[in-house]
Short mmCIF file of C-alpha atoms and ligand atoms in Angstrom, two decimals:
data_model
loop_
_atom_site.label_atom_id
_atom_site.label_comp_id
_atom_site.label_asym_id
_atom_site.label_seq_id
_atom_site.Cartn_x
_atom_site.Cartn_y
_atom_site.Cartn_z
CA UNK A 158 0.10 -0.25 0.24
CA UNK A 159 1.28 3.56 -0.87
CA UNK A 160 2.38 5.22 2.52
CA UNK A 161 2.95 2.08 4.47
CA UNK A 162 6.09 -0.29 5.05
CA UNK A 163 8.27 -0.59 2.43
CA UNK A 164 8.69 -3.87 0.45
CA UNK A 165 11.26 -5.19 -1.73
CA UNK A 166 9.23 -8.33 -2.51
CA UNK A 167 6.58 -9.02 -5.56
CA UNK A 168 6.31 -6.63 -8.22
CA UNK A 169 8.48 -3.59 -6.39
CA UNK A 170 11.59 -6.40 -6.30
CA UNK A 171 10.94 -7.43 -9.78
CA UNK A 172 11.63 -3.62 -10.77
CA UNK A 173 15.01 -2.81 -12.11
CA UNK A 174 16.89 -0.58 -9.10
CA UNK A 175 17.32 2.42 -11.51
CA UNK A 176 13.51 2.84 -11.76
CA UNK A 177 12.80 2.28 -8.15
CA UNK A 178 13.46 4.01 -4.74
CA UNK A 179 12.00 3.89 -1.31
CA UNK A 180 11.55 7.33 -1.54
CA UNK A 181 11.74 10.08 -4.50
CA UNK A 182 12.50 13.77 -3.90
CA UNK A 183 11.34 15.96 -6.62
CA UNK A 184 13.31 19.10 -6.99
CA UNK A 185 16.85 20.34 -5.57
CA UNK A 186 16.07 23.72 -4.06
CA UNK A 187 16.29 24.31 -0.21
CA UNK A 188 13.38 22.14 0.56
CA UNK A 189 14.46 19.18 -1.48
CA UNK A 190 18.01 18.84 -0.38
CA UNK A 191 17.09 20.40 3.36
CA UNK A 192 14.64 17.13 3.35
CA UNK A 193 17.02 14.76 2.18
CA UNK A 194 19.79 15.72 4.64
CA UNK A 195 16.99 14.86 7.50
CA UNK A 196 16.42 11.52 5.74
CA UNK A 197 20.46 11.14 5.53
CA UNK A 198 20.55 11.13 9.35
CA UNK A 199 18.06 9.10 10.04
CA UNK A 200 19.86 6.60 7.84
CA UNK A 201 16.82 5.85 5.53
CA UNK A 202 17.81 4.28 2.64
CA UNK A 203 17.61 4.02 -0.87
CA UNK A 204 16.55 8.29 -1.33
CA UNK A 205 16.65 9.20 -4.64
CA UNK A 206 16.46 13.42 -5.66
CA UNK A 207 15.28 14.07 -8.90
CA UNK A 208 15.76 17.44 -10.75
CA UNK A 209 14.74 18.97 -13.73
CA UNK A 210 17.48 21.43 -14.11
CA UNK A 211 20.37 21.56 -11.62
CA UNK A 212 20.51 22.18 -7.82
CA UNK A 213 19.14 25.30 -6.92
CA UNK A 214 18.10 26.31 -10.76
CA UNK A 215 15.37 28.66 -9.07
CA UNK A 216 18.20 30.73 -7.77
CA UNK A 217 19.94 30.79 -10.78
CA UNK A 218 16.75 31.91 -12.27
CA UNK A 219 16.23 35.07 -9.98
CA UNK A 220 16.64 38.79 -11.75
CA UNK A 221 20.38 39.75 -11.29
CA UNK A 222 19.28 42.59 -8.87
CA UNK A 223 17.01 40.50 -6.72
CA UNK A 224 18.43 39.78 -3.27
CA UNK A 225 17.35 37.63 -0.38
CA UNK A 226 14.45 39.58 1.63
CA UNK A 227 15.21 37.74 4.73
CA UNK A 228 18.59 38.36 5.97
CA UNK A 229 21.30 35.58 6.87
CA UNK A 230 23.82 36.10 9.72
CA UNK A 231 26.09 33.22 11.31
CA UNK A 232 24.54 33.00 14.49
CA UNK A 233 24.19 28.55 14.62
CA UNK A 234 26.68 28.47 17.09
CA UNK A 235 23.90 30.49 19.56
CA UNK A 236 21.16 28.29 18.75
CA UNK A 237 19.89 30.72 16.57
CA UNK A 238 20.48 29.25 12.94
CA UNK A 239 21.26 30.93 9.89
CA UNK A 240 17.33 32.28 8.65
CA UNK A 241 18.39 31.36 5.38
CA UNK A 242 19.86 27.74 6.35
CA UNK A 243 18.74 24.43 5.16
CA UNK A 244 20.15 22.60 8.20
CA UNK A 245 21.25 23.75 11.83
CA UNK A 246 25.01 23.67 10.80
CA UNK A 247 25.19 25.30 8.02
CA UNK A 248 24.95 29.08 6.78
CA UNK A 249 24.73 30.96 3.80
CA UNK A 250 26.14 34.28 5.54
CA UNK A 251 29.18 32.25 6.84
CA UNK A 252 29.50 30.79 3.29
CA UNK A 253 29.05 33.42 1.50
CA UNK A 254 29.72 36.19 3.59
CA UNK A 255 26.88 38.01 2.21
CA UNK A 256 23.72 39.07 4.59
CA UNK A 257 21.39 39.63 1.68
CA UNK A 258 22.62 37.00 -0.78
CA UNK A 259 21.67 36.62 -4.51
CA UNK A 260 20.02 34.14 -5.91
CA UNK A 261 23.25 32.93 -7.76
CA UNK A 262 25.36 33.40 -4.55
CA UNK A 263 22.65 30.98 -2.71
CA UNK A 264 22.75 28.41 -5.26
CA UNK A 265 26.15 28.10 -4.80
CA UNK A 266 25.55 27.72 -0.98
CA UNK A 267 23.23 25.05 -1.90
CA UNK A 268 25.42 23.37 -4.22
CA UNK A 269 28.25 23.51 -1.36
CA UNK A 270 25.76 22.15 1.33
CA UNK A 271 24.87 19.35 -0.96
CA UNK A 272 28.09 18.58 -1.44
CA UNK A 273 29.02 18.31 2.41
CA UNK A 274 26.05 16.32 3.17
CA UNK A 275 26.99 13.81 0.01
CA UNK A 276 23.70 14.11 -1.39
CA UNK A 277 23.64 13.15 -4.83
CA UNK A 278 20.91 14.91 -7.19
CA UNK A 279 20.08 13.22 -10.69
CA UNK A 280 19.80 16.39 -12.45
CA UNK A 281 17.81 16.54 -16.04
CA UNK A 282 14.64 14.47 -14.70
CA UNK A 283 11.63 16.18 -15.16
CA UNK A 284 9.12 14.93 -13.77
CA UNK A 285 5.29 15.29 -15.53
CA UNK A 286 3.02 13.70 -12.90
CA UNK A 287 2.56 10.82 -10.76
CA UNK A 288 -0.40 8.46 -10.01
CA UNK A 289 -0.93 5.27 -7.15
CA UNK A 290 0.51 1.78 -8.97
CA UNK A 291 -0.25 -1.35 -6.63
CA UNK A 292 1.61 -0.75 -3.87
CA UNK A 293 3.92 2.34 -5.22
CA UNK A 294 3.45 5.63 -6.51
CA UNK A 295 4.33 5.95 -10.21
CA UNK A 296 6.00 9.03 -11.33
CA UNK A 297 6.39 9.65 -14.95
CA UNK A 298 9.41 11.23 -15.91
CA UNK A 299 11.67 12.59 -18.87
CA UNK A 300 13.95 9.18 -18.17
CA UNK A 301 10.70 6.87 -17.89
CA UNK A 302 8.92 5.94 -14.86
CA UNK A 303 10.31 5.67 -11.56
CA UNK A 304 8.25 3.97 -8.61
CA UNK A 305 8.43 4.72 -4.83
CA UNK A 306 6.93 3.96 -1.75
CA UNK A 307 7.14 7.86 -1.15
CA UNK A 308 6.99 10.48 -3.09
CA UNK A 309 7.85 13.85 -1.41
CA UNK A 310 7.39 16.72 -3.47
CA UNK A 311 9.81 19.56 -2.92
CA UNK A 312 8.99 21.42 -6.89
CA UNK A 313 8.89 25.20 -5.19
CA UNK A 314 6.81 27.68 -6.73
CA UNK A 315 9.24 30.42 -8.80
CA UNK A 316 9.32 28.43 -12.44
CA UNK A 317 5.63 29.14 -11.89
CA UNK A 318 4.45 32.64 -12.67
CA UNK A 319 0.93 33.89 -12.64
CA UNK A 320 -0.25 36.44 -14.20
CA UNK A 321 -3.14 36.98 -11.57
CA UNK A 322 -5.69 36.23 -14.58
CA UNK A 323 -5.30 40.21 -16.20
CA UNK A 324 -6.93 40.48 -19.39
CA UNK A 325 -4.18 41.60 -22.06
CA UNK A 326 -1.58 40.10 -19.45
CA UNK A 327 0.95 39.21 -22.53
CA UNK A 328 1.44 43.22 -22.84
CA UNK A 329 3.08 42.83 -19.80
CA UNK A 330 6.19 41.17 -18.27
CA UNK A 331 6.28 38.97 -15.60
CA UNK A 332 8.79 40.01 -12.58
CA UNK A 333 10.62 37.25 -12.26
CA UNK A 334 11.21 37.27 -16.40
CA UNK A 335 13.37 40.74 -15.94
CA UNK A 336 16.70 40.12 -16.02
CA UNK A 337 17.86 43.77 -14.67
CA UNK A 338 15.86 46.39 -13.93
CA UNK A 339 18.11 48.89 -16.01
CA UNK A 340 17.42 46.89 -19.13
CA UNK A 341 13.89 47.12 -18.94
CA UNK A 342 12.80 49.87 -21.48
CA UNK A 343 11.22 53.06 -21.11
CA UNK A 344 11.55 55.61 -18.76
CA UNK A 345 8.19 55.50 -16.96
CA UNK A 346 6.76 52.22 -15.63
CA UNK A 347 3.73 50.75 -14.17
CA UNK A 348 4.41 48.08 -11.55
CA UNK A 349 1.25 45.63 -10.81
CA UNK A 350 1.17 44.31 -7.44
CA UNK A 351 1.96 45.64 -4.18
CA UNK A 352 3.80 42.54 -2.00
CA UNK A 353 7.28 41.80 -1.63
CA UNK A 354 8.06 40.97 -5.56
CA UNK A 355 6.44 44.54 -6.63
CA UNK A 356 7.94 46.75 -4.11
CA UNK A 357 10.98 45.26 -5.00
CA UNK A 358 10.32 45.81 -8.75
CA UNK A 359 9.58 49.28 -7.71
CA UNK A 360 12.51 49.56 -5.63
CA UNK A 361 15.18 48.03 -8.63
CA UNK A 362 13.25 50.35 -11.16
CA UNK A 363 13.64 53.93 -9.47
CA UNK A 364 17.44 52.75 -8.47
CA UNK A 365 18.01 52.53 -12.47
CA UNK A 366 16.42 56.13 -12.72
CA UNK A 367 13.14 55.28 -13.85
CA UNK A 368 10.04 56.50 -12.51
CA UNK A 369 7.55 54.25 -10.85
CA UNK A 370 3.98 54.16 -10.32
CA UNK A 371 3.12 51.29 -8.44
CA UNK A 372 -0.59 49.89 -8.57
CA UNK A 373 -2.08 47.79 -5.97
CA UNK A 374 -5.39 46.59 -4.99
CA UNK A 375 -4.39 47.76 -0.89
CA UNK A 376 -2.17 49.43 0.96
CA UNK A 377 0.50 46.67 1.71
CA UNK A 378 2.90 49.10 2.73
CA UNK A 379 0.55 50.11 5.40
CA UNK A 380 0.29 46.80 7.19
CA UNK A 381 1.30 45.96 10.31
CA UNK A 382 1.75 42.59 11.17
CA UNK A 383 4.92 40.44 13.33
CA UNK A 384 4.74 37.92 10.09
CA UNK A 385 6.44 38.68 7.03
CA UNK A 386 4.39 36.49 5.08
CA UNK A 387 1.70 38.96 5.88
CA UNK A 388 3.69 42.50 6.07
CA UNK A 389 6.28 43.89 3.84
CA UNK A 390 9.56 43.07 5.39
CA UNK A 391 11.86 45.21 6.95
CA UNK A 392 14.87 44.90 4.79
CA UNK A 393 11.98 46.33 1.64
CA UNK A 394 10.08 48.86 4.18
CA UNK A 395 13.84 50.34 4.45
CA UNK A 396 14.51 50.38 1.16
CA UNK A 397 11.22 51.34 0.00
CA UNK A 398 11.46 54.41 2.49
CA UNK A 399 14.59 55.54 1.10
CA UNK A 400 13.45 55.40 -2.54
CA UNK A 401 10.28 57.07 -1.83
CA UNK A 402 12.31 60.63 -0.48
CA UNK A 403 13.79 60.66 -4.08
CA UNK A 404 9.86 60.69 -5.45
CA UNK A 405 10.95 58.32 -8.05
CA UNK A 406 7.68 56.07 -6.68
CA UNK A 407 4.25 56.79 -6.98
CA UNK A 408 2.11 54.28 -4.42
CA UNK A 409 -1.21 54.05 -5.89
CA UNK A 410 -3.76 51.90 -3.50
CA UNK A 411 -7.64 50.45 -4.43
CA UNK A 412 -5.89 49.82 -8.10
CA UNK A 413 -7.63 46.20 -8.70
CA UNK A 414 -6.08 45.67 -12.54
CA UNK A 415 -8.37 44.22 -14.38
CA UNK A 416 -6.76 44.31 -18.16
CA UNK A 417 -4.34 45.72 -20.29
CA UNK A 418 -5.40 47.22 -23.79
CA UNK A 419 -2.76 48.50 -26.64
CA UNK A 420 -3.93 51.93 -27.64
CA UNK A 421 -1.37 52.91 -30.75
CA UNK A 422 1.84 53.02 -29.41
CA UNK A 423 1.08 52.41 -25.70
CA UNK A 424 -0.55 50.23 -23.12
CA UNK A 425 -3.56 51.60 -21.41
CA UNK A 426 -3.80 49.83 -17.34
CA UNK A 427 -7.83 49.48 -16.62
CA UNK A 428 -8.59 48.93 -13.07
CA UNK A 429 -12.15 48.23 -11.44
CA UNK A 430 -12.60 51.36 -10.58
CA UNK A 431 -13.03 53.01 -13.73
CA UNK A 432 -9.36 54.56 -13.23
CA UNK A 433 -6.87 54.09 -16.47
CA UNK A 434 -2.83 54.67 -16.47
CA UNK A 435 -1.52 54.96 -19.85
CA UNK A 436 2.53 54.08 -20.33
CA UNK A 437 4.55 53.50 -23.19
CA UNK A 438 6.81 50.92 -21.31
CA UNK A 439 5.71 47.18 -21.05
CA UNK A 440 3.99 47.15 -17.68
CA UNK A 441 5.63 44.99 -14.88
CA UNK A 442 3.15 42.05 -13.27
CA UNK A 443 4.42 41.29 -9.83
CA UNK A 444 0.93 39.01 -9.77
CA UNK A 445 2.56 36.15 -7.61
CA UNK A 446 3.72 32.47 -8.81
CA UNK A 447 1.09 29.70 -8.99
CA UNK A 448 2.79 26.54 -6.59
CA UNK A 449 3.96 23.52 -8.55
CA UNK A 450 1.17 21.21 -6.75
CA UNK A 451 -0.83 22.54 -10.44
CA UNK A 452 1.57 19.72 -12.06
CA UNK A 453 -0.19 17.29 -9.90
CA UNK A 454 -3.26 18.97 -8.68
CA UNK A 455 -5.35 15.74 -9.03
CA UNK A 456 -3.50 14.33 -5.96
CA UNK A 457 -4.59 16.81 -3.48
CA UNK A 458 -7.78 18.85 -2.52
CA UNK A 459 -7.35 22.45 -2.33
CA UNK A 460 -8.66 24.84 0.32
CA UNK A 461 -10.64 27.91 -0.84
CA UNK A 462 -7.26 30.21 -1.02
CA UNK A 463 -5.82 27.48 -3.70
CA UNK A 464 -3.50 26.11 -1.04
CA UNK A 465 -3.08 21.69 -1.10
CA UNK A 466 -4.98 20.60 2.03
CA UNK A 467 -2.34 18.56 4.18
CA UNK A 468 -2.03 15.93 7.12
CA UNK A 469 -0.75 17.21 10.16
CA UNK A 470 2.41 14.82 9.04
CA UNK A 471 2.36 17.25 5.64
CA UNK A 472 0.72 14.10 3.50
CA UNK A 473 -1.53 14.93 1.09
CA UNK A 474 -5.33 14.41 1.91
CA UNK A 475 -6.26 12.36 -1.00
CA UNK A 476 -3.23 10.17 -1.38
CA UNK A 477 -1.26 8.48 1.09
CA UNK A 478 2.48 8.50 0.56
CA UNK A 479 2.64 11.75 -1.23
CA UNK A 480 4.12 14.64 0.72
CA UNK A 481 4.61 18.07 0.27
CA UNK A 482 7.49 20.54 1.67
CA UNK A 483 8.16 23.89 0.67
CA UNK A 484 6.63 27.32 0.39
CA UNK A 485 2.92 25.92 -0.34
CA UNK A 486 2.97 24.02 2.83
CA UNK A 487 -0.09 25.97 4.77
CA UNK A 488 -1.56 24.86 8.04
CA UNK A 489 -4.74 26.69 9.67
CA UNK A 490 -3.48 30.98 8.13
CA UNK A 491 -0.13 29.93 8.73
CA UNK A 492 1.97 30.42 5.62
CA UNK A 493 5.43 28.04 5.87
CA UNK A 494 6.42 30.33 2.82
CA UNK A 495 9.59 31.06 4.17
CA UNK A 496 12.82 29.18 4.65
CA UNK A 497 12.91 29.38 8.34
CA UNK A 498 9.72 28.38 8.58
CA UNK A 499 8.95 25.47 5.70
CA UNK A 500 12.66 23.90 7.02
CA UNK A 501 10.93 22.95 10.34
CA UNK A 502 8.58 20.72 8.79
CA UNK A 503 11.22 18.38 7.12
CA UNK A 504 11.80 16.70 10.38
CA UNK A 505 7.96 16.22 10.80
CA UNK A 506 8.02 14.30 7.30
CA UNK A 507 11.29 12.75 8.09
CA UNK A 508 9.41 11.28 11.32
CA UNK A 509 6.54 10.18 9.46
CA UNK A 510 8.15 8.40 6.74
CA UNK A 511 10.82 6.58 8.91
CA UNK A 512 8.55 5.72 11.34
CA UNK A 513 6.37 3.77 8.65
CA UNK A 514 9.67 2.09 7.73
CA UNK A 515 10.06 1.06 11.02
CA UNK A 516 13.67 2.82 11.45
CA UNK A 517 14.34 4.49 14.53
CA UNK A 518 13.73 8.64 14.83
CA UNK A 519 15.39 9.21 17.87
CA UNK A 520 17.95 11.04 15.90
CA UNK A 521 15.60 13.86 15.42
CA UNK A 522 15.67 15.11 19.03
CA UNK A 523 18.76 16.98 17.98
CA UNK A 524 16.50 18.82 15.44
CA UNK A 525 14.13 19.63 18.11
CA UNK A 526 16.74 21.31 19.93
CA UNK A 527 17.60 23.56 16.98
CA UNK A 528 14.14 24.89 16.52
CA UNK A 529 14.06 22.62 13.42
CA UNK A 530 11.09 20.59 13.96
CA UNK A 531 7.94 22.09 14.22
CA UNK A 532 4.70 19.68 15.20
CA UNK A 533 2.58 22.31 17.09
CA UNK A 534 1.03 23.52 14.18
CA UNK A 535 -1.01 26.08 16.31
CA UNK A 536 2.47 27.56 17.18
CA UNK A 537 3.15 30.76 15.29
CA UNK A 538 -0.06 33.37 16.38
CA UNK A 539 2.11 35.39 18.80
CA UNK A 540 2.56 38.98 17.89
CA UNK A 541 5.47 41.34 19.11
CA UNK A 542 4.79 43.69 22.13
CA UNK A 543 7.21 46.06 20.47
C1 FAD B 1251 10.36 36.14 -5.74
C2 FAD B 1251 10.59 35.43 -4.54
C3 FAD B 1251 11.46 35.50 -3.61
C4 FAD B 1251 11.59 34.90 -2.65
N1 FAD B 1251 12.89 35.58 -1.29
C5 FAD B 1251 12.61 34.81 -0.53
C6 FAD B 1251 13.43 35.01 0.67
O1 FAD B 1251 14.38 36.05 0.71
N2 FAD B 1251 13.52 34.07 1.93
C7 FAD B 1251 12.96 33.03 1.84
O2 FAD B 1251 12.78 32.59 2.72
N3 FAD B 1251 11.98 32.71 0.99
C8 FAD B 1251 11.79 33.14 0.04
N4 FAD B 1251 10.85 33.02 -1.18
C9 FAD B 1251 10.44 31.82 -1.25
C10 FAD B 1251 10.78 30.87 -1.70
O3 FAD B 1251 10.24 30.26 -2.63
C11 FAD B 1251 11.66 29.92 -1.57
O4 FAD B 1251 12.60 30.38 -0.30
C12 FAD B 1251 12.20 28.94 -2.30
O5 FAD B 1251 12.83 29.17 -3.56
C13 FAD B 1251 11.70 27.39 -2.13
O6 FAD B 1251 12.28 26.40 -2.01
P1 FAD B 1251 11.60 25.33 -2.92
O7 FAD B 1251 12.91 24.18 -2.58
O8 FAD B 1251 10.83 24.67 -2.33
O9 FAD B 1251 11.71 25.38 -4.52
P2 FAD B 1251 12.71 25.66 -5.83
O10 FAD B 1251 13.82 26.70 -5.24
O11 FAD B 1251 12.12 26.39 -7.03
O12 FAD B 1251 13.63 24.45 -5.77
C14 FAD B 1251 12.27 23.71 -6.92
C15 FAD B 1251 13.46 22.72 -7.47
O13 FAD B 1251 12.55 21.44 -8.31
C16 FAD B 1251 12.40 21.73 -9.64
N5 FAD B 1251 11.96 21.46 -10.08
C17 FAD B 1251 10.47 21.98 -10.42
N6 FAD B 1251 9.84 21.12 -10.95
C18 FAD B 1251 10.02 20.12 -11.38
C19 FAD B 1251 9.56 18.98 -12.08
N7 FAD B 1251 8.20 18.98 -12.62
N8 FAD B 1251 10.28 17.95 -12.37
C20 FAD B 1251 11.54 17.64 -11.67
N9 FAD B 1251 12.32 19.06 -11.00
C21 FAD B 1251 11.41 19.98 -10.81
C22 FAD B 1251 13.40 23.17 -9.91
O14 FAD B 1251 14.18 23.27 -11.15
C23 FAD B 1251 14.02 23.56 -8.89
O15 FAD B 1251 15.70 23.59 -8.64
C24 FAD B 1251 11.07 33.98 -2.62
C25 FAD B 1251 10.08 33.60 -3.28
C26 FAD B 1251 9.97 33.99 -4.41
C27 FAD B 1251 9.28 33.47 -5.40
#
């Protein structure tokens, strides 16, 4: 049975080794590699990581000007793991000498971590889908079928830009697809979307000497919350505040953009209130990302906000044996969308799988001691008093 004890007999035993593993992890970003490290610490045998490109591919595709908003600091020795580390014994700040690494720097950290942890990644294997097959889960891949007792989906979100269902969106450019802000054509640029990506784009464009109008449904820049999944991060606020002093960014809230249309040489941006904005430069769509679970959506139930429904062990409620790690994990209203959040669920998944395989999980104590095992999802409601 999928998700049950691993069997090497019967039809599973007849499968060639290259076609079968106990566990297949899809994706070699921070989630896939961090997860693999925990399984390695527990001595779980026969874990295979498959990756469509190479380690850290999403980070290598980041716009060159983009930096981590969550800061790195080599604080591990005092029990406070670097916020962007995938394990309690590594630190991007230490490895990269950088507090806000670029995407390519972070990919270098990931490569070093995989090397240090002895993780082998099967690169160039694209997973197209999966389905149950007897006692196994069968992955459809560019290398043919791969069978596993457990699949851990760690395929991220960055590679799946969303256009926010804006009509005429092809007249704009998604924020993740702009190489450098200075390369963007035109002097007056409209940015659609006022969360982290939109504000980051506005700051980058302004720094490149452009005049920016940022259109947002709500004034996120005024939202106060101790949770950076809800409010702008301090790093972004601080840079926005400096950019606003130059008057190169105009912030417009209550601007729910419905569509883009071409009027001669110009592009008109229409909002639900009937206002319109005209520009001769392709608007930047900072309209977010669709999670990679859309590739295997038939094996998840989704809540009203489009998040996959998970058990308390981060297993699909629809398909036993299929686990999710990474930024799409959500419990109650808590989004585990930053590395320092979702890394705390790796040990929960490892505990579930290793437990079902009859393996000793006492090795996870060190994860709990290092705040890397968060199994109480009612944890995160606290706000800050100052
Ligand atoms: C613009 C942006 C900025 C962000 N900034 C921060 C930040 O500052 N701090 C922070 O903590 N978090 C940040 N995040 C959250 C971010 O999602 C995570 O930090 C991180 O990228 C998620 O790691 P991951 O391993 O789940 O996904 P990824 O890093 O995307 O890794 C997924 C891997 O899976 C591979 N893959 C995808 N599909 C398949 C497939 N079908 N078959 C095989 N392989 C596949 C990809 O090639 C990729 O290597 C940001 C996210 C975005 C979108």
